[in-house]
Each structure stands twice: as C-alpha cells, then as structure tokens.
Amino acid sequence: MVEIPRDRIARLMERETRRFVEERPKSRALFERARGSLLGGVPMNWMVRWSGPFPLFVREARGAHFTDVDGHRYLDLCLGDTGAMTGHSPEAVAEAVATQVRRGVTFMLPTEDSVWVGEELQRRFGLPSWQIAMTATDANRFAIRLARGITGRKLVLVFNGCYHGTVDETFVTLRNGATLPKKSSFGPPVDPALTTRAIEFNDVGALERALRPQDVACVLAEPAMTNVGMILPEPGYHEALHDITRRTGTVLIIDETHTICAGPGGYTAAHGLRPDILTIGKPIAGGVPAAAYGVSRELAAGAVSGIRVEDSDVSGIGGTLSGNALALAAMRATLEHVLTPRFYETTFPLAERFASGVESVIRSAGLPWHVVRLGNRAEYQFRPTPPRNGSEAEAAMDLDLDGFLHLYSLNRGILMTPFHNMALIAPDTTPADIDHHTRVFGEAVRELFEGRE
Ligand SMILES: Cc1ncc(COP(=O)(O)O)c(C=O)c1O
C-alpha cells in the first residue's frame, strides 16, 4: 500500500489555493457579486463543486480551449461534463444556430430538420421511432414513463453508483442488499424502495434475482458506467442483460448520454446491443440543450395506442420546448458535420495518448492506480485494477486527492471534470496539449509522493 500523505496534501492545497486566488481577481470579484443574487453565487448548483474557493468565470471558448475573465487560457478536458464533447461551438453548429435563430426558435410545430434527425438517429442506433427532449434527464423520465405505461409495472431497476440525471427513481444506493436513498439526495419525494430496485453492475445472479418476480417495468442502464469512475461491462454481461430482460418482460433502456464517446452510434452500435429504448442528451446538439429517445416498434405501437390525441399534451411525455426548431437545427448540424466517424478517428488516438501518458506516470511512481479508456473518454482511479461495480468504485474515491490534482491542474492551465478524474478529448486538442497534461500530472504526483514541494 502507498500511504497517501494527508499533511502534505493539505500544505500543497494551501499553496495552490493562494496561487489560484492571486491570479484570478476578476473571477473572484464576479463570484462575490454573484453571491448577492444567485444561490451559492452560481447559476446552477453544481458549479460550486470546483476545488478552488470560487469558480472560474468563462470569457469565451472555442474547440478544446477556453479563456477565463482574467485572461488565462485552459485546455478543457471537462468539456461541460460531456455537454461540449464536440469541442466548444463547432463551426457547423454555430452557423446552423445563427441561421435558425433568425428564422424562429420554437413553434409547437415540426420543422424539416426533425425528419432528417429522426432518420439519422434511426440509422445510427437502430431503433425505429424517435422523440426529442430538452435534456437527458427528461429523456430518461419519459422513457421510464413509457415503460411503466406499457408494462403496467411500477419498479425501475438501476445499478449502484449510477447517475441518469435528476430522475427521482435513480437517486438510490445499495447497502447490504437494501435499496436506500442516496445520502446526497435532497428532498426525495418518497422512500425510493417503493419505486426502485438497485443491484451491482456485472452481477448476473443479482440481475436474475431482481427481475424474476416480473414486477420491474424497466432496467435503466449506462452500457458502461461512467458516473462513479468508469466501469466496463464484463464479457457476456450485456448478453445476459438482454436475455433476462426478454425472459421477464422487462423493458431495457440504455442511456448513451456519456457513452456516445464510444462511437457514432454509441456503445450500442459499437457492441451490437439491442435495447428497447435508447436515451441520449448532452453533446447531441453540440452543446445546445437537446436530447432524444428512440423506442422499439412494439413500444411505439403501445404508446400510440395508449395515449389519446386529446391527452397528448398532458400525458406526462414531452414538454413545451422539446423538439424546438433551434435544438433540431443544432442537432442536425452536429450529427451531419461534427459527431461523424472522422470525429472518432481523430479523438481516439489522442485519448489513447492521454491514457498511456497517465499510465506511464502511475507506473514510474509505483502507484496502485490505473487508467481506463472508452473511446475519447479516459479516467484514472485510485485502485490498482478496474472496479467491477459501483461499490468497488466508490471505495476508491478520495476527495482530498481529487481536489489537489484538480486545483494543481487548473493553476497550470488544465480543466479536469470536477466530479471525478475524467478527461474527454475534443478533436482540436493537440498532442502537445496531451503531453502538457502528462507533464503536469507527473509533477503533481512527484510533489505529492516524493515531497519535492
Ligand atoms: C448517463 C447520464 N444520463 C443522463 C444525464 C443527465 O443529463 P442532464 O443533466 O443533461 O439532464 C447524465 C448527466 O450527467 C448522465 O451522466
């Protein structure tokens, strides 16, 4: 075991915090002012979760880089926690948005782009019928509602450590076999054991047992877990998931919101998965809020026959701004010109370079850590081998280490995802950018473990 030098982390954090504050007077002043009008000084609660004493305020961004209001330029490996996985403001999306915004933003009527988008989603993901939502959270909520409506069952099965947006049913944790509210869940509406069954990922026996009573409407799963560190499915797990859901009449919802990193058709197309419903959001419109969900022929027929036209606006599926013309123009531009095979051909080798750089640092420092890559997403975790499930991944988390590594990187021009040690690679990241990260990561590790302060 390598001892984590807690005292040294605390000392280094003090030094890094001083530097962060001294070099960012404008962000600091904006934050102080913002505290007068915004809850926690930020427009959205997650933005308090940076390791400095205040968030950076962004001036502008393009591609893989952004500049803060103090004039510092950063390599962005967070990319809006996947919302900007395409890189910031890709030219094709900026053009399409600028054009559409002058032609009308939202109509409660479809535009021609919606047909193009529906056909493209069908081609990429293999599901025949599509709907557009504003966020992945919404897409998941609508998908769950469809599954419940069609199966007549109430329960949702999720995996311990999952995140699928602010979907109440998924805010659970598994403790000694019991499904409990996540400690972090603020104001849960009901005891989630009433709505949800949680099991560990990669455990076929647990899946069999959980679905055997045939009272679960749907399994909601990321094909590889990405929100508790990265957890890849073991060989045969997806085949088992497919077979057991078929046998028990359970709807299988695959959430590709993050795993679209694996290829143009997400993990689903890359690995031949066959979900009943597929949900996706975040980067699908190049950063413009938009999401989508596709359903099988059978579920589409059930939805059409189950929702009367006169009830369609109050059925619980959809929303006023969902499917608006602006989002569809952005989605079309993203799918047609940005998230193309070329995007993946460009970013995969860069992500591989990132992962092998991190691995070389880990190996030469003899740390019991590892790095996993899925497409253009890579993540290092503080355990020697990849975790099999959410409990193993959670046990390896270390907020002190995260905080130090993130702040150290920020002070040297690199933004990591704040919630874990995930890096996403946009196409205009350069090999020199990646090598800069490897160098900075190496220096941080040396300061931490060799005491060179
Ligand atoms: C896998 C997955 N699904 C859904 C969501 C929800 O996305 P949004 O917050 O854009 O609704 C997230 C957000 O992190 C996610 O990681």
Coordinates of C-alpha atoms and ligand atoms in Angstrom, one line a residue:
M1 CA 0.0 0.0 0.0
V2 CA 1.2 3.5 -0.8
E3 CA 0.5 5.9 2.1
I4 CA -1.4 9.0 1.0
P5 CA 0.5 11.9 2.6
R6 CA -2.5 13.8 4.0
D7 CA -0.4 16.5 5.7
R8 CA 1.4 17.2 2.5
I9 CA -1.9 17.3 0.5
A10 CA -3.1 19.9 3.0
R11 CA 0.1 22.0 2.7
L12 CA 0.1 21.8 -1.1
M13 CA -3.6 22.7 -1.2
E14 CA -2.9 25.9 0.8
R15 CA -0.1 26.9 -1.6
E16 CA -2.2 26.1 -4.7
T17 CA -5.2 27.9 -3.3
R18 CA -3.1 31.0 -2.7
R19 CA -1.9 30.9 -6.3
F20 CA -5.4 30.3 -7.6
V21 CA -6.8 33.3 -5.8
E22 CA -3.9 35.7 -6.5
E23 CA -4.0 35.0 -10.3
R24 CA -7.8 35.3 -10.6
P25 CA -9.0 38.7 -9.2
K26 CA -11.8 39.1 -11.8
S27 CA -13.4 35.7 -11.2
R28 CA -13.2 36.3 -7.5
A29 CA -14.9 39.7 -7.8
L30 CA -17.6 38.3 -10.0
F31 CA -18.2 35.5 -7.6
E32 CA -18.5 37.9 -4.7
R33 CA -21.0 40.0 -6.6
A34 CA -22.9 36.9 -7.7
R35 CA -23.4 35.8 -4.2
G36 CA -25.8 38.7 -3.8
S37 CA -28.2 37.4 -6.4
L38 CA -27.5 33.7 -7.2
L39 CA -28.0 30.8 -4.8
G40 CA -24.4 29.9 -3.8
G41 CA -23.1 32.5 -6.2
V42 CA -23.7 30.4 -9.2
P43 CA -26.5 29.9 -11.8
M44 CA -26.6 26.2 -11.3
N45 CA -25.8 24.4 -8.1
W46 CA -23.1 22.0 -9.4
M47 CA -20.9 25.0 -10.3
V48 CA -19.9 25.3 -6.7
R49 CA -18.1 22.0 -7.0
W50 CA -14.6 23.2 -8.0
S51 CA -11.6 22.8 -5.9
G52 CA -10.7 26.5 -5.7
P53 CA -12.6 28.8 -3.4
F54 CA -14.6 30.2 -6.3
P55 CA -15.4 29.0 -9.8
L56 CA -13.6 30.4 -12.9
F57 CA -15.9 32.7 -14.9
V58 CA -15.5 32.0 -18.6
R59 CA -15.0 34.7 -21.1
E60 CA -15.0 32.6 -24.3
A61 CA -14.3 29.2 -25.6
R62 CA -13.6 27.5 -29.0
G63 CA -12.8 23.9 -29.7
A64 CA -10.8 22.3 -26.9
H65 CA -9.8 25.6 -25.1
F66 CA -11.4 28.4 -23.2
T67 CA -10.3 31.7 -21.6
D68 CA -11.4 32.9 -18.2
V69 CA -12.2 36.6 -17.4
D70 CA -8.7 37.0 -16.0
G71 CA -7.2 36.1 -19.4
H72 CA -5.9 32.6 -18.5
R73 CA -6.2 30.1 -21.3
Y74 CA -7.1 26.5 -20.4
L75 CA -7.1 23.1 -22.1
D76 CA -10.6 21.9 -21.5
L77 CA -10.8 18.2 -20.6
C78 CA -14.1 18.6 -18.8
L79 CA -16.0 19.9 -21.9
G80 CA -19.1 20.8 -19.9
D81 CA -19.1 17.3 -18.4
T82 CA -19.8 16.0 -21.9
G83 CA -22.3 18.7 -23.0
A84 CA -19.5 20.1 -25.1
M85 CA -17.8 16.8 -26.1
T86 CA -17.8 18.1 -29.7
G87 CA -15.5 20.9 -28.7
H88 CA -16.9 24.3 -28.0
S89 CA -19.1 25.9 -30.6
P90 CA -18.2 23.8 -33.7
E91 CA -18.4 25.9 -36.8
A92 CA -21.2 23.9 -38.4
V93 CA -23.3 24.2 -35.2
A94 CA -22.6 27.9 -34.8
E95 CA -23.7 28.6 -38.4
A96 CA -26.9 26.5 -38.1
V97 CA -27.8 28.1 -34.8
A98 CA -27.2 31.6 -36.1
T99 CA -29.4 30.9 -39.2
Q100 CA -32.2 29.2 -37.3
V101 CA -32.3 31.8 -34.5
R102 CA -33.4 34.4 -37.2
R103 CA -36.0 32.1 -38.6
G104 CA -37.8 31.3 -35.4
V105 CA -36.8 29.3 -32.3
T106 CA -39.8 27.4 -31.2
F107 CA -43.2 26.8 -32.8
M108 CA -45.0 23.7 -31.3
L109 CA -44.8 22.6 -34.9
P110 CA -42.2 20.4 -36.6
T111 CA -39.5 21.6 -39.0
E112 CA -37.9 19.7 -41.8
D113 CA -34.8 19.2 -39.7
S114 CA -36.8 16.9 -37.4
V115 CA -37.3 14.4 -40.2
W116 CA -33.6 14.4 -41.1
V117 CA -32.7 14.0 -37.4
G118 CA -35.2 11.1 -36.9
E119 CA -33.9 9.3 -39.9
E120 CA -30.3 9.8 -38.8
L121 CA -30.9 8.6 -35.2
Q122 CA -32.7 5.6 -36.6
R123 CA -29.7 4.8 -38.9
R124 CA -27.1 5.3 -36.0
F125 CA -28.8 3.5 -33.2
G126 CA -31.1 1.0 -34.9
L127 CA -34.4 2.0 -33.1
P128 CA -37.3 2.9 -35.4
S129 CA -39.2 5.7 -33.6
W130 CA -37.8 8.8 -32.0
Q131 CA -38.8 11.7 -29.8
I132 CA -36.8 14.8 -28.9
A133 CA -36.4 16.1 -25.4
M134 CA -34.5 19.0 -23.9
T135 CA -32.2 17.1 -21.5
A136 CA -31.1 13.6 -20.9
T137 CA -32.9 13.8 -17.6
D138 CA -36.1 14.4 -19.5
A139 CA -35.4 11.7 -22.0
N140 CA -34.9 9.2 -19.1
R141 CA -38.0 10.3 -17.3
F142 CA -40.1 10.0 -20.5
A143 CA -38.6 6.6 -21.2
I144 CA -39.4 5.3 -17.7
R145 CA -43.0 6.6 -18.0
L146 CA -43.4 4.8 -21.4
A147 CA -42.0 1.6 -19.9
R148 CA -44.4 1.8 -16.9
G149 CA -47.4 2.7 -19.1
I150 CA -46.8 -0.2 -21.4
T151 CA -45.8 -2.9 -18.9
G152 CA -48.3 -1.8 -16.1
R153 CA -45.4 -2.3 -13.6
K154 CA -44.0 0.3 -11.3
L155 CA -40.4 -0.6 -10.3
V156 CA -37.3 0.6 -12.0
L157 CA -34.0 -1.3 -11.8
V158 CA -30.8 0.6 -11.7
F159 CA -27.2 -0.1 -10.9
N160 CA -25.5 1.0 -7.7
G161 CA -23.4 4.2 -8.4
C162 CA -25.5 5.2 -11.4
Y163 CA -26.4 8.7 -12.5
H164 CA -29.0 9.3 -15.1
G165 CA -29.9 13.0 -14.3
T166 CA -32.3 14.2 -11.7
V167 CA -34.6 11.3 -12.1
D168 CA -36.0 10.6 -8.6
E169 CA -36.2 6.8 -9.1
T170 CA -32.4 6.7 -9.7
F171 CA -31.3 8.5 -6.6
V172 CA -30.6 5.4 -4.7
T173 CA -27.7 3.5 -3.2
L174 CA -27.3 -0.2 -2.4
R175 CA -26.4 -1.1 1.2
N176 CA -26.3 -4.7 2.5
G177 CA -28.8 -5.7 -0.2
A178 CA -31.3 -2.8 0.6
T179 CA -32.2 0.0 -1.8
L180 CA -31.8 3.2 0.2
P181 CA -32.0 6.9 -0.7
K182 CA -28.6 8.3 -1.8
K183 CA -27.1 10.3 1.0
S184 CA -26.8 13.2 -1.4
S185 CA -30.5 13.1 -2.3
F186 CA -32.1 16.4 -1.2
G187 CA -35.8 16.1 -0.6
P188 CA -36.6 12.7 -2.0
P189 CA -40.4 12.5 -2.7
V190 CA -40.9 9.0 -1.4
D191 CA -38.8 6.2 0.0
P192 CA -37.1 5.0 -3.2
A193 CA -37.5 1.4 -2.2
L194 CA -41.1 1.9 -3.3
T195 CA -40.0 2.8 -6.9
T196 CA -36.6 1.3 -7.4
R197 CA -34.5 -1.9 -7.0
A198 CA -30.8 -1.4 -7.1
I199 CA -28.2 -4.0 -7.8
E200 CA -24.5 -4.1 -8.6
F201 CA -23.3 -3.9 -12.2
N202 CA -21.7 -7.0 -13.7
D203 CA -23.6 -9.4 -11.4
V204 CA -25.7 -11.7 -13.5
G205 CA -27.1 -13.6 -10.5
A206 CA -28.3 -10.4 -8.9
L207 CA -29.9 -9.4 -12.1
E208 CA -31.7 -12.8 -12.4
R209 CA -33.0 -12.5 -8.8
A210 CA -34.1 -8.8 -9.2
L211 CA -36.1 -9.4 -12.4
R212 CA -37.5 -12.9 -11.5
P213 CA -40.7 -11.6 -9.7
Q214 CA -41.6 -9.8 -13.0
D215 CA -42.6 -6.6 -11.2
V216 CA -39.9 -4.4 -12.8
A217 CA -41.0 -2.1 -15.6
C218 CA -37.6 -1.3 -16.9
V219 CA -33.9 -1.6 -16.4
L220 CA -32.2 1.8 -16.9
A221 CA -28.5 1.3 -17.6
E222 CA -25.5 3.0 -19.0
P223 CA -23.8 0.4 -21.2
A224 CA -20.6 1.1 -19.4
M225 CA -20.9 3.0 -16.1
T226 CA -19.3 6.4 -16.3
N227 CA -20.5 8.4 -13.3
V228 CA -18.8 6.6 -10.4
G229 CA -15.5 6.4 -12.2
M230 CA -15.6 4.2 -15.2
I231 CA -16.8 0.6 -15.0
L232 CA -16.7 -1.5 -18.2
P233 CA -19.1 -4.4 -18.6
E234 CA -17.5 -7.9 -18.3
P235 CA -17.7 -10.2 -21.2
G236 CA -21.2 -11.7 -21.6
Y237 CA -22.8 -9.2 -19.2
H238 CA -24.8 -7.4 -21.9
E239 CA -25.9 -10.7 -23.5
A240 CA -27.2 -11.7 -20.0
L241 CA -28.9 -8.3 -19.6
H242 CA -30.6 -8.7 -22.9
D243 CA -31.7 -12.3 -22.3
I244 CA -33.0 -11.8 -18.8
T245 CA -35.0 -8.7 -19.7
R246 CA -36.6 -10.6 -22.6
R247 CA -37.4 -13.6 -20.4
T248 CA -39.0 -11.4 -17.7
G249 CA -40.9 -9.0 -20.0
T250 CA -38.8 -6.0 -18.7
V251 CA -38.1 -3.0 -20.9
L252 CA -34.4 -2.4 -21.4
I253 CA -33.4 1.3 -21.5
I254 CA -29.8 2.1 -22.5
D255 CA -28.6 5.6 -21.6
E256 CA -26.0 6.6 -24.1
T257 CA -25.6 10.2 -22.9
H258 CA -21.9 9.7 -21.9
T259 CA -21.1 6.5 -23.8
I260 CA -21.6 8.3 -27.2
C261 CA -17.9 8.7 -26.6
A262 CA -17.5 5.1 -27.9
G263 CA -18.5 5.8 -31.5
P264 CA -21.1 7.5 -33.8
G265 CA -23.8 5.0 -32.7
G266 CA -22.6 5.0 -29.1
Y267 CA -21.7 1.8 -27.2
T268 CA -24.9 0.3 -28.5
A269 CA -23.8 0.3 -32.2
A270 CA -20.2 -0.5 -31.4
H271 CA -21.1 -3.6 -29.4
G272 CA -24.4 -4.7 -31.2
L273 CA -26.7 -4.1 -28.2
R274 CA -30.4 -4.3 -28.7
P275 CA -32.2 -2.1 -26.2
D276 CA -36.0 -1.4 -26.3
I277 CA -35.4 2.3 -25.6
L278 CA -32.2 4.3 -26.1
T279 CA -31.8 7.7 -24.5
I280 CA -29.2 10.3 -25.2
G281 CA -28.6 14.0 -24.4
K282 CA -25.7 16.4 -23.7
P283 CA -23.5 16.6 -26.8
I284 CA -26.1 15.5 -29.3
A285 CA -26.7 19.2 -30.4
G286 CA -23.1 20.4 -30.0
G287 CA -23.8 22.0 -26.6
V288 CA -27.3 23.4 -27.4
P289 CA -29.8 21.9 -24.9
A290 CA -31.4 18.9 -26.7
A291 CA -31.8 15.2 -26.1
A292 CA -33.6 12.3 -27.8
Y293 CA -35.0 8.8 -27.1
G294 CA -35.8 6.1 -29.5
V295 CA -38.2 3.2 -28.9
S296 CA -38.8 -0.2 -30.5
R297 CA -41.7 -0.8 -32.9
E298 CA -43.6 -2.6 -30.2
L299 CA -43.2 0.2 -27.6
A300 CA -44.0 2.8 -30.2
A301 CA -47.3 1.0 -31.1
G302 CA -48.1 0.8 -27.4
A303 CA -47.5 4.5 -26.9
V304 CA -49.6 5.5 -29.9
S305 CA -52.5 3.3 -28.8
G306 CA -52.1 4.2 -25.1
I307 CA -52.0 8.0 -25.4
R308 CA -55.2 9.7 -26.8
V309 CA -54.5 12.6 -29.1
E310 CA -56.6 14.9 -26.9
D311 CA -54.4 13.9 -23.9
S312 CA -51.1 14.1 -25.7
D313 CA -50.1 17.5 -24.1
V314 CA -50.8 16.3 -20.6
S315 CA -49.8 12.6 -20.8
G316 CA -46.5 13.2 -19.0
I317 CA -44.3 12.7 -22.0
G318 CA -42.8 15.7 -23.7
G319 CA -42.5 19.4 -22.8
T320 CA -43.3 22.8 -24.3
L321 CA -39.8 23.5 -25.6
S322 CA -38.9 19.9 -26.5
G323 CA -38.4 19.4 -30.3
N324 CA -38.0 23.1 -30.9
A325 CA -36.6 24.3 -34.2
L326 CA -33.4 25.7 -32.8
A327 CA -32.4 22.4 -31.0
L328 CA -33.2 20.4 -34.1
A329 CA -31.1 22.7 -36.3
A330 CA -28.2 22.3 -33.9
M331 CA -28.8 18.5 -33.7
R332 CA -28.8 18.2 -37.4
A333 CA -25.6 20.2 -37.8
T334 CA -23.9 18.1 -35.0
L335 CA -24.9 14.8 -36.5
E336 CA -24.2 15.7 -40.1
H337 CA -20.9 17.6 -39.7
V338 CA -19.4 17.1 -36.2
L339 CA -20.1 13.7 -34.5
T340 CA -19.1 11.9 -37.6
P341 CA -16.7 8.9 -38.0
R342 CA -13.9 11.4 -38.5
F343 CA -14.6 12.9 -35.0
Y344 CA -13.9 9.5 -33.5
E345 CA -10.9 8.7 -35.8
T346 CA -9.3 12.0 -34.6
T347 CA -10.1 11.8 -30.9
F348 CA -9.4 8.1 -30.1
P349 CA -5.6 8.2 -30.7
L350 CA -5.5 11.4 -28.6
A351 CA -7.4 9.8 -25.8
E352 CA -5.0 6.8 -26.1
R353 CA -2.1 9.2 -25.8
F354 CA -3.7 10.7 -22.7
A355 CA -4.2 7.3 -21.1
S356 CA -0.8 6.0 -21.8
G357 CA 0.8 9.2 -20.5
V358 CA -1.1 8.9 -17.3
E359 CA -0.3 5.2 -17.1
S360 CA 3.5 5.9 -17.5
V361 CA 3.3 8.4 -14.6
I362 CA 1.4 5.9 -12.4
R363 CA 3.9 3.1 -13.3
S364 CA 7.1 5.1 -12.8
A365 CA 5.8 6.4 -9.4
G366 CA 4.8 2.8 -8.4
L367 CA 1.2 3.9 -7.5
P368 CA -1.6 1.4 -7.1
W369 CA -3.8 3.4 -9.5
H370 CA -5.0 2.6 -13.0
V371 CA -6.5 4.3 -16.0
V372 CA -9.4 3.2 -18.2
R373 CA -10.3 4.5 -21.7
L374 CA -13.6 4.2 -23.6
G375 CA -13.4 6.0 -26.9
N376 CA -12.5 9.6 -26.4
R377 CA -13.1 9.4 -22.6
A378 CA -10.4 8.3 -20.1
E379 CA -10.4 8.2 -16.4
Y380 CA -7.9 7.4 -13.7
Q381 CA -9.0 5.8 -10.4
F382 CA -7.2 5.3 -7.1
R383 CA -7.1 1.5 -7.1
P384 CA -4.8 -1.0 -8.9
T385 CA -7.4 -2.7 -11.1
P386 CA -10.6 -1.5 -12.8
P387 CA -13.6 -1.7 -10.5
R388 CA -16.3 -4.3 -11.3
N389 CA -19.2 -2.3 -9.7
G390 CA -20.3 0.8 -8.0
S391 CA -19.3 -0.2 -4.5
E392 CA -15.7 -1.0 -5.6
A393 CA -15.5 2.3 -7.5
E394 CA -16.9 4.3 -4.6
A395 CA -14.5 2.7 -2.2
A396 CA -11.6 4.0 -4.3
M397 CA -12.7 7.6 -4.3
D398 CA -10.6 10.2 -2.5
L399 CA -11.9 13.7 -2.4
D400 CA -8.6 15.1 -1.0
L401 CA -6.6 13.7 -3.8
D402 CA -9.2 14.8 -6.4
G403 CA -9.2 18.3 -5.0
F404 CA -5.5 18.6 -5.1
L405 CA -5.0 17.2 -8.6
H406 CA -7.8 19.3 -10.0
L407 CA -6.5 22.6 -8.4
Y408 CA -2.9 21.8 -9.4
S409 CA -4.1 21.2 -13.0
L410 CA -6.2 24.4 -13.0
N411 CA -3.2 26.5 -11.9
R412 CA -1.3 25.1 -14.9
G413 CA -4.0 25.6 -17.5
I414 CA -5.9 22.3 -17.5
L415 CA -9.5 21.8 -16.5
M416 CA -10.5 18.3 -15.4
T417 CA -14.1 17.2 -14.7
P418 CA -14.7 18.3 -11.1
F419 CA -16.7 15.3 -10.0
H420 CA -14.0 12.7 -10.8
N421 CA -10.8 12.2 -12.7
M422 CA -12.3 12.0 -16.1
A423 CA -10.9 13.6 -19.3
L424 CA -12.8 14.0 -22.5
I425 CA -10.9 14.8 -25.6
A426 CA -12.2 17.2 -28.2
P427 CA -11.0 16.9 -31.8
D428 CA -8.9 20.0 -31.8
T429 CA -6.9 19.0 -28.8
T430 CA -3.3 18.7 -29.9
P431 CA -0.7 16.0 -29.0
A432 CA 1.2 18.9 -27.3
D433 CA -1.9 19.6 -25.1
I434 CA -2.0 16.0 -24.1
D435 CA 1.7 15.9 -23.3
H436 CA 1.3 19.0 -21.2
H437 CA -1.3 17.2 -19.1
T438 CA 1.1 14.2 -18.7
R439 CA 3.8 16.5 -17.5
V440 CA 1.6 18.4 -15.1
F441 CA 0.1 15.1 -13.7
G442 CA 3.7 13.8 -13.3
E443 CA 4.8 16.9 -11.4
A444 CA 1.8 16.7 -9.2
V445 CA 2.4 13.1 -8.3
R446 CA 6.1 13.8 -7.7
E447 CA 5.3 16.7 -5.3
L448 CA 2.8 14.6 -3.6
F449 CA 4.8 11.4 -3.1
E450 CA 8.4 12.4 -3.3
G451 CA 7.9 15.6 -1.2
R452 CA 9.5 17.9 -3.7
E453 CA 7.5 21.0 -2.8
Ligands
LIG1 C1 -25.5 8.9 -18.1 C2 -26.2 10.2 -17.9 N1 -27.5 10.3 -18.2 C3 -28.2 11.4 -18.1 C4 -27.7 12.5 -17.5 C5 -28.5 13.8 -17.3 O1 -28.1 14.8 -18.2 P1 -28.7 16.2 -18.0 O2 -28.2 16.7 -16.7 O3 -28.2 17.0 -19.1 O4 -30.2 16.1 -18.0 C6 -26.3 12.5 -17.1 C7 -25.7 13.7 -16.5 O5 -24.6 13.7 -16.1 C8 -25.6 11.3 -17.4 O6 -24.3 11.2 -17.0

